Amino acid sequence: MDRALPKRFWTQQRIAIAAGGTLVVGLLAYTFLLADTRSKLNVEKEKITISTVSTGPFEDFIAVTGVVQPLKTIRLDAIAGGYVTEKLVEGGTMVKQGDVLLRLENQNLRLNFLQSETEANRLVNDLQNTRQRLRVERYSLRKALSDLDFQISQTKDVFDRQAKLFKDKVISEQDYMKAKLDYERLVEQRKIEAESQKYQEENSRTQIQMLEGTLARTQKNVSLWQQTLNNLVVKAPVSGQLSSIDVEVGSNINQGQNIGQIDDMNGFKMRVGVDEHYNNRIFAGLKGTFEYNGAKHELEITRVYPESRNGRIDVDMKFTKGAPKDLKRGQSSPIQLELGKAAKAMLLPVGGFFSDTGGNWVYVVDNSGKRATKRNITLGRKNPEFYEVLEGLQPGEQIITSSYENFGDNEVLEF
């Protein structure tokens, strides 16, 4: 007799469903709790540059380009304006001090000179006439005083006789008083005449002094006009190479206009353009070196120009031990400009990554060499070869230093 079997709960179907559910729950738990959810990008390792962080001396220098220039350049500015009547030399010619370069003409300057010269001649004549008049007046005044002295002498004799006769009561008081008044009148007249002569002489002397002062100023003015006319002949102020002269016959030149320059060929310097980023670290006395004909030459900054042009500032550097031979004006050469002394530091090779990250983060390759992840870092100084690493990296770690332009915002790169 058949016996009914009890119905089992865990049938194969239920076991399969439970196993499937457990697997799904496990996958979900792994996905949300354990799986790496960071964004990833597959890259070809052969197309990127990987560099190793190292330690060593950090040489604080920048690479700049210098252009050879004459040690001194003298600008030729027109002291007097005018139109060019003759051009005696061309640019590139060697000239000696005093050589005539140009001849100018200016009719207004010549007219002013002639007017000033005429005025000076007139003042000379006036001064001579005044001195002659004073000399004649002195003779006339001396004669007048001489006549008065003679008259006083005569009237004094008359007065003395009349006084004696009046005392003896020979003549009347009226005759006595007349003789006395005549004598006193002439004495007083002589005093007035003497004071008048003194005043006239002082006045004449003042006129002469004024004329002499005016004449001196006018003659100085004539001399200045003469110098201005002489400046219409443009001469070389120093010996050297006339590197440029930007005028032609018939052209008009204004006063103060630059017409060219002369280069002193007895020495050279280097004109160097430096990125204005380094403005606060550039000063006179900084050293630099450059190679020429297989030898190193030392330079030193002598002048820093304050104005910035196109994001660069210019500096002049001199050769501390003399310029090398065969150096030519306008020749350019790379220069290693030292900004500080070498010091031990952690070094990261320079690469295109910096333009994409600003040096704030990099991709660091892990120990397996199969992936690289983002990491925040801090960089310090920079030279043409290395960045100075301040924080975030350790010696021996490998960094992707090529451009990150094609990596987007992915946090992990897989090779």
PDB file of C-alpha atoms in Angstrom, residues 49-54 346-354 362 379 382-389 393 397 399-402:
ATOM      1  CA  THR A  49      55.585  60.251 -20.933  1.00  0.00           C
ATOM      2  CA  ILE A  50      56.269  58.834 -17.485  1.00  0.00           C
ATOM      3  CA  SER A  51      58.967  60.442 -15.319  1.00  0.00           C
ATOM      4  CA  THR A  52      60.415  59.508 -11.951  1.00  0.00           C
ATOM      5  CA  VAL A  53      60.526  61.821  -8.921  1.00  0.00           C
ATOM      6  CA  SER A  54      64.103  62.190  -7.682  1.00  0.00           C
ATOM      7  CA  MET A 346      62.770  66.842  -4.572  1.00  0.00           C
ATOM      8  CA  LEU A 347      62.673  67.146  -8.356  1.00  0.00           C
ATOM      9  CA  LEU A 348      59.940  66.501 -10.907  1.00  0.00           C
ATOM     10  CA  PRO A 349      60.879  66.784 -14.598  1.00  0.00           C
ATOM     11  CA  VAL A 350      59.190  69.567 -16.546  1.00  0.00           C
ATOM     12  CA  GLY A 351      56.356  68.477 -18.855  1.00  0.00           C
ATOM     13  CA  GLY A 352      53.143  69.454 -20.578  1.00  0.00           C
ATOM     14  CA  PHE A 353      50.990  68.434 -17.585  1.00  0.00           C
ATOM     15  CA  PHE A 354      51.582  71.818 -15.922  1.00  0.00           C
ATOM     16  CA  VAL A 362      49.231  64.912 -11.267  1.00  0.00           C
ATOM     17  CA  LEU A 379      55.129  72.632  -6.524  1.00  0.00           C
ATOM     18  CA  LYS A 382      60.890  75.956 -11.667  1.00  0.00           C
ATOM     19  CA  ASN A 383      63.889  75.874 -13.958  1.00  0.00           C
ATOM     20  CA  PRO A 384      63.998  74.710 -17.593  1.00  0.00           C
ATOM     21  CA  GLU A 385      64.474  71.077 -16.512  1.00  0.00           C
ATOM     22  CA  PHE A 386      62.705  70.502 -13.172  1.00  0.00           C
ATOM     23  CA  TYR A 387      59.973  71.624 -10.819  1.00  0.00           C
ATOM     24  CA  GLU A 388      60.703  71.759  -7.111  1.00  0.00           C
ATOM     25  CA  VAL A 389      58.260  69.424  -5.291  1.00  0.00           C
ATOM     26  CA  LEU A 393      55.087  63.091  -3.829  1.00  0.00           C
ATOM     27  CA  GLU A 397      57.328  57.570  -7.607  1.00  0.00           C
ATOM     28  CA  ILE A 399      54.396  60.543 -12.682  1.00  0.00           C
ATOM     29  CA  ILE A 400      52.770  61.106 -16.044  1.00  0.00           C
ATOM     30  CA  THR A 401      54.423  64.362 -17.148  1.00  0.00           C
ATOM     31  CA  SER A 402      53.092  64.640 -20.713  1.00  0.00           C
TER      32      SER A 402
END
